[in-house]
């Protein structure tokens, strides 16, 4: 009955010339999307224990057709997350990965809300460096992260630390400052970490790694900022320490249906300097349903070596069935300056969340 009343009211407003037919169609579409989102939200649930517990997770199933390797289906990720509040100020979160060859603890943190502008987090979690590093895998607009992000945030073997899923063990302070009507002028995060990666029982040296990220929002749809990481790495307690430093600049503009994002990062691993950047744009051809994405990704693994850069052009499409499930298809055209290799890749990935 409520929907019928809205339709009658819109028809009357169109008849009186208060709104146009196009405006009425757009309003009906927005209302339908909102109702669908409300239905989907009702699917969320909590488990009642001594304190309410929120359980969530996701699975990402992938098909990869890489001309330099065999085609393969795999379970790329299967993650299970538990979180909740202990008191009004204390909360916790634990996340485990089941999709790899061995079950891996990814996150194990306790948070303390000091005030509305400051929260302390202790445990194993993301290092606050790089825009793309901090985006959840379920929110990425491309299937893969950029080469330079993976090579400087411990997300691949191209980082001297290895693949640690962008995480480490330590303590950090984060928050937002100068609140506006519907956004904050500044977001910040600063942390001290072991610098040895995840699931390590002891640090491999006496030094601690320091990292900070500061983001400025001149308006709601724009963000500009940078990150800095100063650290050292030792493969073992008896190994020689080497510097592991990074800095990065980033921007993002997001206003449906369009988005623009980019970063530049420079890293220093011992005697090796590396840098890279990416630019990415997305557009929703069908609101909240179909998004087209294009990305250019440049990476130089050693700036002291000539003709060493690697470029990746990604053309992709994302189809969102609802807020819980979406399908991504990416074609990556790869151009390496050092050699001519036919290693372009077609990848499809289905994400299911609960």
PDB file of C-alpha atoms in Angstrom, residues 11-277:
ATOM      1  CA  UNK A  11       2.109  10.630 -10.836  1.00  0.00           C
ATOM      2  CA  UNK A  12       0.303  13.633  -9.372  1.00  0.00           C
ATOM      3  CA  UNK A  13       3.507  15.664  -9.097  1.00  0.00           C
ATOM      4  CA  UNK A  14       4.370  14.845 -12.710  1.00  0.00           C
ATOM      5  CA  UNK A  15       0.861  15.821 -13.813  1.00  0.00           C
ATOM      6  CA  UNK A  16       1.146  19.153 -11.973  1.00  0.00           C
ATOM      7  CA  UNK A  17       4.575  19.793 -13.476  1.00  0.00           C
ATOM      8  CA  UNK A  18       6.326  19.838 -10.100  1.00  0.00           C
ATOM      9  CA  UNK A  19       8.741  17.087 -11.151  1.00  0.00           C
ATOM     10  CA  UNK A  20       9.647  15.644 -14.546  1.00  0.00           C
ATOM     11  CA  UNK A  21       8.965  12.084 -15.688  1.00  0.00           C
ATOM     12  CA  UNK A  22      12.724  11.388 -15.615  1.00  0.00           C
ATOM     13  CA  UNK A  23      12.933  12.594 -12.008  1.00  0.00           C
ATOM     14  CA  UNK A  24      10.039  10.327 -11.047  1.00  0.00           C
ATOM     15  CA  UNK A  25      11.671   7.325 -12.727  1.00  0.00           C
ATOM     16  CA  UNK A  26      14.947   8.054 -10.942  1.00  0.00           C
ATOM     17  CA  UNK A  27      13.224   8.357  -7.573  1.00  0.00           C
ATOM     18  CA  UNK A  28      11.405   5.043  -8.055  1.00  0.00           C
ATOM     19  CA  UNK A  29      14.719   3.366  -8.952  1.00  0.00           C
ATOM     20  CA  UNK A  30      16.455   4.790  -5.869  1.00  0.00           C
ATOM     21  CA  UNK A  31      13.565   3.674  -3.673  1.00  0.00           C
ATOM     22  CA  UNK A  32      13.722   0.137  -5.080  1.00  0.00           C
ATOM     23  CA  UNK A  33      17.478  -0.059  -4.418  1.00  0.00           C
ATOM     24  CA  UNK A  34      17.001   1.198  -0.851  1.00  0.00           C
ATOM     25  CA  UNK A  35      14.319  -1.408  -0.138  1.00  0.00           C
ATOM     26  CA  UNK A  36      16.557  -4.165  -1.499  1.00  0.00           C
ATOM     27  CA  UNK A  37      19.436  -3.014   0.709  1.00  0.00           C
ATOM     28  CA  UNK A  38      17.135  -3.051   3.746  1.00  0.00           C
ATOM     29  CA  UNK A  39      16.144  -6.649   2.980  1.00  0.00           C
ATOM     30  CA  UNK A  40      19.799  -7.661   2.610  1.00  0.00           C
ATOM     31  CA  UNK A  41      20.740  -6.000   5.891  1.00  0.00           C
ATOM     32  CA  UNK A  42      18.175  -8.155   7.660  1.00  0.00           C
ATOM     33  CA  UNK A  43      20.266 -11.208   6.713  1.00  0.00           C
ATOM     34  CA  UNK A  44      23.026 -10.139   9.105  1.00  0.00           C
ATOM     35  CA  UNK A  45      23.009 -11.922  12.440  1.00  0.00           C
ATOM     36  CA  UNK A  46      24.771 -12.087  15.770  1.00  0.00           C
ATOM     37  CA  UNK A  47      25.537 -15.005  18.042  1.00  0.00           C
ATOM     38  CA  UNK A  48      24.430 -14.589  21.627  1.00  0.00           C
ATOM     39  CA  UNK A  49      27.139 -15.525  24.125  1.00  0.00           C
ATOM     40  CA  UNK A  50      28.168 -13.807  27.344  1.00  0.00           C
ATOM     41  CA  UNK A  51      28.477 -10.808  25.031  1.00  0.00           C
ATOM     42  CA  UNK A  52      27.017 -10.436  21.507  1.00  0.00           C
ATOM     43  CA  UNK A  53      29.418 -11.803  18.885  1.00  0.00           C
ATOM     44  CA  UNK A  54      29.377 -10.807  15.219  1.00  0.00           C
ATOM     45  CA  UNK A  55      30.351 -13.574  12.815  1.00  0.00           C
ATOM     46  CA  UNK A  56      31.184 -12.871   9.179  1.00  0.00           C
ATOM     47  CA  UNK A  57      33.403 -14.109   6.397  1.00  0.00           C
ATOM     48  CA  UNK A  58      33.835 -14.549   2.681  1.00  0.00           C
ATOM     49  CA  UNK A  59      35.060 -16.929   0.015  1.00  0.00           C
ATOM     50  CA  UNK A  60      36.721 -15.943  -3.269  1.00  0.00           C
ATOM     51  CA  UNK A  61      36.732 -18.558  -6.032  1.00  0.00           C
ATOM     52  CA  UNK A  62      39.046 -17.801  -8.952  1.00  0.00           C
ATOM     53  CA  UNK A  63      39.741 -18.931 -12.494  1.00  0.00           C
ATOM     54  CA  UNK A  64      42.998 -17.773 -14.070  1.00  0.00           C
ATOM     55  CA  UNK A  65      43.999 -18.151 -17.709  1.00  0.00           C
ATOM     56  CA  UNK A  66      47.640 -17.056 -17.832  1.00  0.00           C
ATOM     57  CA  UNK A  67      49.499 -17.540 -21.101  1.00  0.00           C
ATOM     58  CA  UNK A  68      52.752 -18.167 -19.212  1.00  0.00           C
ATOM     59  CA  UNK A  69      51.279 -20.930 -17.010  1.00  0.00           C
ATOM     60  CA  UNK A  70      48.565 -23.571 -16.932  1.00  0.00           C
ATOM     61  CA  UNK A  71      44.943 -22.521 -16.556  1.00  0.00           C
ATOM     62  CA  UNK A  72      43.722 -23.081 -13.017  1.00  0.00           C
ATOM     63  CA  UNK A  73      40.674 -22.942 -10.755  1.00  0.00           C
ATOM     64  CA  UNK A  74      41.434 -22.258  -7.103  1.00  0.00           C
ATOM     65  CA  UNK A  75      39.986 -21.156  -3.792  1.00  0.00           C
ATOM     66  CA  UNK A  76      41.904 -17.941  -3.501  1.00  0.00           C
ATOM     67  CA  UNK A  77      40.572 -16.938  -0.101  1.00  0.00           C
ATOM     68  CA  UNK A  78      38.200 -18.390   2.509  1.00  0.00           C
ATOM     69  CA  UNK A  79      38.112 -16.226   5.611  1.00  0.00           C
ATOM     70  CA  UNK A  80      36.218 -16.403   8.876  1.00  0.00           C
ATOM     71  CA  UNK A  81      35.899 -13.366  11.134  1.00  0.00           C
ATOM     72  CA  UNK A  82      34.723 -12.990  14.738  1.00  0.00           C
ATOM     73  CA  UNK A  83      34.402  -9.619  16.437  1.00  0.00           C
ATOM     74  CA  UNK A  84      32.561  -7.960  19.276  1.00  0.00           C
ATOM     75  CA  UNK A  85      32.551  -5.456  22.112  1.00  0.00           C
ATOM     76  CA  UNK A  86      33.787  -6.335  25.588  1.00  0.00           C
ATOM     77  CA  UNK A  87      32.714  -2.994  27.090  1.00  0.00           C
ATOM     78  CA  UNK A  88      31.731   0.375  25.657  1.00  0.00           C
ATOM     79  CA  UNK A  89      35.434   1.100  25.146  1.00  0.00           C
ATOM     80  CA  UNK A  90      37.053  -2.302  24.552  1.00  0.00           C
ATOM     81  CA  UNK A  91      36.477  -4.395  21.434  1.00  0.00           C
ATOM     82  CA  UNK A  92      38.204  -7.298  19.692  1.00  0.00           C
ATOM     83  CA  UNK A  93      38.533  -8.977  16.311  1.00  0.00           C
ATOM     84  CA  UNK A  94      39.968 -12.278  15.083  1.00  0.00           C
ATOM     85  CA  UNK A  95      40.213 -13.368  11.436  1.00  0.00           C
ATOM     86  CA  UNK A  96      41.472 -16.705  10.103  1.00  0.00           C
ATOM     87  CA  UNK A  97      42.330 -17.764   6.529  1.00  0.00           C
ATOM     88  CA  UNK A  98      41.276 -21.281   5.481  1.00  0.00           C
ATOM     89  CA  UNK A  99      41.816 -20.953   1.728  1.00  0.00           C
ATOM     90  CA  UNK A 100      45.597 -21.378   1.668  1.00  0.00           C
ATOM     91  CA  UNK A 101      47.558 -24.617   2.080  1.00  0.00           C
ATOM     92  CA  UNK A 102      47.679 -24.073   5.842  1.00  0.00           C
ATOM     93  CA  UNK A 103      45.226 -22.383   8.191  1.00  0.00           C
ATOM     94  CA  UNK A 104      46.629 -18.914   8.927  1.00  0.00           C
ATOM     95  CA  UNK A 105      45.799 -16.409  11.645  1.00  0.00           C
ATOM     96  CA  UNK A 106      45.516 -13.028   9.909  1.00  0.00           C
ATOM     97  CA  UNK A 107      44.114 -10.659  12.531  1.00  0.00           C
ATOM     98  CA  UNK A 108      44.070 -10.825  16.317  1.00  0.00           C
ATOM     99  CA  UNK A 109      43.516  -7.431  17.930  1.00  0.00           C
ATOM    100  CA  UNK A 110      42.091  -5.683  20.947  1.00  0.00           C
ATOM    101  CA  UNK A 111      40.943  -2.089  20.547  1.00  0.00           C
ATOM    102  CA  UNK A 112      40.404   0.639  23.121  1.00  0.00           C
ATOM    103  CA  UNK A 113      38.356   3.760  22.327  1.00  0.00           C
ATOM    104  CA  UNK A 114      40.044   6.569  24.244  1.00  0.00           C
ATOM    105  CA  UNK A 115      37.594   9.190  22.952  1.00  0.00           C
ATOM    106  CA  UNK A 116      35.691   9.945  19.716  1.00  0.00           C
ATOM    107  CA  UNK A 117      38.937  11.057  18.046  1.00  0.00           C
ATOM    108  CA  UNK A 118      41.399   8.375  19.194  1.00  0.00           C
ATOM    109  CA  UNK A 119      41.444   4.581  19.244  1.00  0.00           C
ATOM    110  CA  UNK A 120      44.338   2.340  20.301  1.00  0.00           C
ATOM    111  CA  UNK A 121      44.777  -1.072  18.653  1.00  0.00           C
ATOM    112  CA  UNK A 122      47.112  -3.774  19.955  1.00  0.00           C
ATOM    113  CA  UNK A 123      47.897  -7.022  18.170  1.00  0.00           C
ATOM    114  CA  UNK A 124      48.312  -8.421  14.666  1.00  0.00           C
ATOM    115  CA  UNK A 125      46.655  -6.383  11.931  1.00  0.00           C
ATOM    116  CA  UNK A 126      47.189  -4.185   8.855  1.00  0.00           C
ATOM    117  CA  UNK A 127      50.095  -1.762   8.807  1.00  0.00           C
ATOM    118  CA  UNK A 128      48.625   1.713   8.124  1.00  0.00           C
ATOM    119  CA  UNK A 129      50.509   2.289   4.883  1.00  0.00           C
ATOM    120  CA  UNK A 130      49.047   2.783   1.378  1.00  0.00           C
ATOM    121  CA  UNK A 131      45.466   3.361   0.340  1.00  0.00           C
ATOM    122  CA  UNK A 132      45.136   0.103  -1.593  1.00  0.00           C
ATOM    123  CA  UNK A 133      46.797  -2.010   1.098  1.00  0.00           C
ATOM    124  CA  UNK A 134      44.056  -1.067   3.554  1.00  0.00           C
ATOM    125  CA  UNK A 135      41.129  -1.819   1.233  1.00  0.00           C
ATOM    126  CA  UNK A 136      39.379  -5.088   2.060  1.00  0.00           C
ATOM    127  CA  UNK A 137      39.600  -7.796  -0.599  1.00  0.00           C
ATOM    128  CA  UNK A 138      35.803  -7.611  -0.842  1.00  0.00           C
ATOM    129  CA  UNK A 139      35.976  -3.902  -1.723  1.00  0.00           C
ATOM    130  CA  UNK A 140      38.746  -3.957  -4.353  1.00  0.00           C
ATOM    131  CA  UNK A 141      37.583  -2.805  -7.778  1.00  0.00           C
ATOM    132  CA  UNK A 142      40.230  -4.943  -9.503  1.00  0.00           C
ATOM    133  CA  UNK A 143      40.994  -8.564  -8.689  1.00  0.00           C
ATOM    134  CA  UNK A 144      44.676  -7.902  -7.964  1.00  0.00           C
ATOM    135  CA  UNK A 145      46.371  -5.085  -6.132  1.00  0.00           C
ATOM    136  CA  UNK A 146      49.024  -2.979  -7.839  1.00  0.00           C
ATOM    137  CA  UNK A 147      52.555  -4.329  -8.199  1.00  0.00           C
ATOM    138  CA  UNK A 148      54.176  -1.566  -6.142  1.00  0.00           C
ATOM    139  CA  UNK A 149      51.645  -1.974  -3.314  1.00  0.00           C
ATOM    140  CA  UNK A 150      52.307  -5.712  -3.093  1.00  0.00           C
ATOM    141  CA  UNK A 151      56.085  -5.107  -3.240  1.00  0.00           C
ATOM    142  CA  UNK A 152      56.182  -2.551  -0.404  1.00  0.00           C
ATOM    143  CA  UNK A 153      53.470  -3.650   2.045  1.00  0.00           C
ATOM    144  CA  UNK A 154      54.541  -7.289   2.529  1.00  0.00           C
ATOM    145  CA  UNK A 155      51.913  -8.689   0.175  1.00  0.00           C
ATOM    146  CA  UNK A 156      54.239 -10.625  -2.124  1.00  0.00           C
ATOM    147  CA  UNK A 157      57.717 -12.120  -2.308  1.00  0.00           C
ATOM    148  CA  UNK A 158      58.829  -8.904  -4.049  1.00  0.00           C
ATOM    149  CA  UNK A 159      58.964  -7.387  -0.551  1.00  0.00           C
ATOM    150  CA  UNK A 160      62.093  -8.339   1.400  1.00  0.00           C
ATOM    151  CA  UNK A 161      59.791  -9.315   4.274  1.00  0.00           C
ATOM    152  CA  UNK A 162      57.864 -11.743   2.066  1.00  0.00           C
ATOM    153  CA  UNK A 163      54.103 -12.164   1.809  1.00  0.00           C
ATOM    154  CA  UNK A 164      52.547 -11.266   5.158  1.00  0.00           C
ATOM    155  CA  UNK A 165      49.153 -10.154   3.795  1.00  0.00           C
ATOM    156  CA  UNK A 166      50.050  -6.521   4.520  1.00  0.00           C
ATOM    157  CA  UNK A 167      50.118  -7.128   8.271  1.00  0.00           C
ATOM    158  CA  UNK A 168      52.434  -7.080  11.283  1.00  0.00           C
ATOM    159  CA  UNK A 169      52.325  -7.233  15.084  1.00  0.00           C
ATOM    160  CA  UNK A 170      52.400  -4.044  17.124  1.00  0.00           C
ATOM    161  CA  UNK A 171      50.396  -1.126  18.457  1.00  0.00           C
ATOM    162  CA  UNK A 172      48.796   1.774  16.627  1.00  0.00           C
ATOM    163  CA  UNK A 173      46.758   4.885  17.284  1.00  0.00           C
ATOM    164  CA  UNK A 174      44.149   6.018  14.775  1.00  0.00           C
ATOM    165  CA  UNK A 175      41.172   8.293  14.456  1.00  0.00           C
ATOM    166  CA  UNK A 176      39.524  11.204  12.687  1.00  0.00           C
ATOM    167  CA  UNK A 177      39.661  14.929  13.415  1.00  0.00           C
ATOM    168  CA  UNK A 178      37.601  18.033  12.646  1.00  0.00           C
ATOM    169  CA  UNK A 179      34.226  16.423  11.868  1.00  0.00           C
ATOM    170  CA  UNK A 180      31.997  18.049   9.277  1.00  0.00           C
ATOM    171  CA  UNK A 181      28.314  17.381   8.592  1.00  0.00           C
ATOM    172  CA  UNK A 182      28.876  13.954   6.992  1.00  0.00           C
ATOM    173  CA  UNK A 183      32.651  13.435   6.810  1.00  0.00           C
ATOM    174  CA  UNK A 184      35.879  14.180   8.682  1.00  0.00           C
ATOM    175  CA  UNK A 185      38.499  16.652   7.536  1.00  0.00           C
ATOM    176  CA  UNK A 186      41.470  14.499   8.613  1.00  0.00           C
ATOM    177  CA  UNK A 187      42.027  10.763   9.142  1.00  0.00           C
ATOM    178  CA  UNK A 188      45.244   9.560  10.759  1.00  0.00           C
ATOM    179  CA  UNK A 189      46.994   6.381  11.888  1.00  0.00           C
ATOM    180  CA  UNK A 190      50.410   5.902  13.496  1.00  0.00           C
ATOM    181  CA  UNK A 191      51.961   2.651  14.660  1.00  0.00           C
ATOM    182  CA  UNK A 192      54.977   0.829  16.064  1.00  0.00           C
ATOM    183  CA  UNK A 193      55.514  -2.730  14.809  1.00  0.00           C
ATOM    184  CA  UNK A 194      58.013  -5.566  15.175  1.00  0.00           C
ATOM    185  CA  UNK A 195      58.809  -5.491  11.463  1.00  0.00           C
ATOM    186  CA  UNK A 196      59.004  -9.288  11.247  1.00  0.00           C
ATOM    187  CA  UNK A 197      55.526 -10.013   9.862  1.00  0.00           C
ATOM    188  CA  UNK A 198      52.633 -12.115  11.105  1.00  0.00           C
ATOM    189  CA  UNK A 199      52.555 -15.209  13.320  1.00  0.00           C
ATOM    190  CA  UNK A 200      56.117 -14.671  14.539  1.00  0.00           C
ATOM    191  CA  UNK A 201      56.695 -15.467  18.204  1.00  0.00           C
ATOM    192  CA  UNK A 202      59.769 -13.211  18.546  1.00  0.00           C
ATOM    193  CA  UNK A 203      61.248 -10.192  16.785  1.00  0.00           C
ATOM    194  CA  UNK A 204      64.416 -10.820  14.777  1.00  0.00           C
ATOM    195  CA  UNK A 205      66.169  -7.620  15.867  1.00  0.00           C
ATOM    196  CA  UNK A 206      66.157  -4.976  18.589  1.00  0.00           C
ATOM    197  CA  UNK A 207      64.741  -2.275  16.330  1.00  0.00           C
ATOM    198  CA  UNK A 208      61.074  -1.441  15.937  1.00  0.00           C
ATOM    199  CA  UNK A 209      59.434  -0.178  12.741  1.00  0.00           C
ATOM    200  CA  UNK A 210      57.525   3.120  12.696  1.00  0.00           C
ATOM    201  CA  UNK A 211      54.711   3.896  10.283  1.00  0.00           C
ATOM    202  CA  UNK A 212      52.228   6.709   9.794  1.00  0.00           C
ATOM    203  CA  UNK A 213      49.460   7.671   7.390  1.00  0.00           C
ATOM    204  CA  UNK A 214      47.694  11.031   7.177  1.00  0.00           C
ATOM    205  CA  UNK A 215      44.689  11.722   4.932  1.00  0.00           C
ATOM    206  CA  UNK A 216      43.079  15.108   4.214  1.00  0.00           C
ATOM    207  CA  UNK A 217      39.515  15.434   2.874  1.00  0.00           C
ATOM    208  CA  UNK A 218      39.072  18.948   1.423  1.00  0.00           C
ATOM    209  CA  UNK A 219      35.514  17.900   0.505  1.00  0.00           C
ATOM    210  CA  UNK A 220      33.561  14.706   1.103  1.00  0.00           C
ATOM    211  CA  UNK A 221      34.347  13.157  -2.287  1.00  0.00           C
ATOM    212  CA  UNK A 222      38.085  13.958  -2.323  1.00  0.00           C
ATOM    213  CA  UNK A 223      40.957  12.542  -0.294  1.00  0.00           C
ATOM    214  CA  UNK A 224      44.656  13.442  -0.467  1.00  0.00           C
ATOM    215  CA  UNK A 225      47.387  12.042   1.711  1.00  0.00           C
ATOM    216  CA  UNK A 226      50.580  10.180   2.293  1.00  0.00           C
ATOM    217  CA  UNK A 227      52.260   7.386   4.250  1.00  0.00           C
ATOM    218  CA  UNK A 228      55.741   6.902   5.666  1.00  0.00           C
ATOM    219  CA  UNK A 229      57.413   3.727   6.936  1.00  0.00           C
ATOM    220  CA  UNK A 230      60.826   3.597   8.627  1.00  0.00           C
ATOM    221  CA  UNK A 231      62.072   0.154   9.556  1.00  0.00           C
ATOM    222  CA  UNK A 232      64.766  -2.480   9.444  1.00  0.00           C
ATOM    223  CA  UNK A 233      64.726  -6.180   8.636  1.00  0.00           C
ATOM    224  CA  UNK A 234      66.777  -9.197   9.668  1.00  0.00           C
ATOM    225  CA  UNK A 235      66.062 -12.679   8.361  1.00  0.00           C
ATOM    226  CA  UNK A 236      67.019 -14.121  11.765  1.00  0.00           C
ATOM    227  CA  UNK A 237      68.360 -13.013  15.141  1.00  0.00           C
ATOM    228  CA  UNK A 238      71.925 -13.549  13.885  1.00  0.00           C
ATOM    229  CA  UNK A 239      71.466 -11.820  10.508  1.00  0.00           C
ATOM    230  CA  UNK A 240      72.649  -8.334   9.617  1.00  0.00           C
ATOM    231  CA  UNK A 241      69.971  -5.640   9.719  1.00  0.00           C
ATOM    232  CA  UNK A 242      69.057  -3.912   6.470  1.00  0.00           C
ATOM    233  CA  UNK A 243      66.928  -0.804   6.057  1.00  0.00           C
ATOM    234  CA  UNK A 244      63.318  -1.271   4.979  1.00  0.00           C
ATOM    235  CA  UNK A 245      61.898   2.195   4.328  1.00  0.00           C
ATOM    236  CA  UNK A 246      58.956   3.422   2.250  1.00  0.00           C
ATOM    237  CA  UNK A 247      56.987   6.554   1.530  1.00  0.00           C
ATOM    238  CA  UNK A 248      53.892   7.053  -0.553  1.00  0.00           C
ATOM    239  CA  UNK A 249      51.459   9.649  -1.860  1.00  0.00           C
ATOM    240  CA  UNK A 250      47.828   8.954  -2.689  1.00  0.00           C
ATOM    241  CA  UNK A 251      44.574  10.493  -3.867  1.00  0.00           C
ATOM    242  CA  UNK A 252      41.001   9.394  -4.434  1.00  0.00           C
ATOM    243  CA  UNK A 253      37.885  10.962  -5.904  1.00  0.00           C
ATOM    244  CA  UNK A 254      34.678   8.962  -5.454  1.00  0.00           C
ATOM    245  CA  UNK A 255      31.267  10.315  -6.410  1.00  0.00           C
ATOM    246  CA  UNK A 256      28.869   7.824  -7.959  1.00  0.00           C
ATOM    247  CA  UNK A 257      28.880   6.765 -10.689  1.00  0.00           C
ATOM    248  CA  UNK A 258      32.561   7.677 -11.217  1.00  0.00           C
ATOM    249  CA  UNK A 259      35.781   7.151  -9.262  1.00  0.00           C
ATOM    250  CA  UNK A 260      39.459   8.030  -9.746  1.00  0.00           C
ATOM    251  CA  UNK A 261      42.260   6.681  -7.542  1.00  0.00           C
ATOM    252  CA  UNK A 262      46.039   6.640  -7.619  1.00  0.00           C
ATOM    253  CA  UNK A 263      49.248   6.230  -5.636  1.00  0.00           C
ATOM    254  CA  UNK A 264      52.985   6.691  -5.954  1.00  0.00           C
ATOM    255  CA  UNK A 265      55.247   4.640  -3.655  1.00  0.00           C
ATOM    256  CA  UNK A 266      59.022   4.476  -3.304  1.00  0.00           C
ATOM    257  CA  UNK A 267      60.675   1.723  -1.282  1.00  0.00           C
ATOM    258  CA  UNK A 268      64.167   0.961  -0.031  1.00  0.00           C
ATOM    259  CA  UNK A 269      65.117  -2.660   0.796  1.00  0.00           C
ATOM    260  CA  UNK A 270      68.779  -2.799   1.763  1.00  0.00           C
ATOM    261  CA  UNK A 271      70.762  -1.873  -1.354  1.00  0.00           C
ATOM    262  CA  UNK A 272      67.702  -2.068  -3.620  1.00  0.00           C
ATOM    263  CA  UNK A 273      65.519   0.927  -4.424  1.00  0.00           C
ATOM    264  CA  UNK A 274      62.123   0.340  -6.014  1.00  0.00           C
ATOM    265  CA  UNK A 275      59.235   2.551  -7.021  1.00  0.00           C
ATOM    266  CA  UNK A 276      55.960   2.489  -8.862  1.00  0.00           C
ATOM    267  CA  UNK A 277      52.572   4.068  -9.304  1.00  0.00           C
TER     268      UNK A 277
END
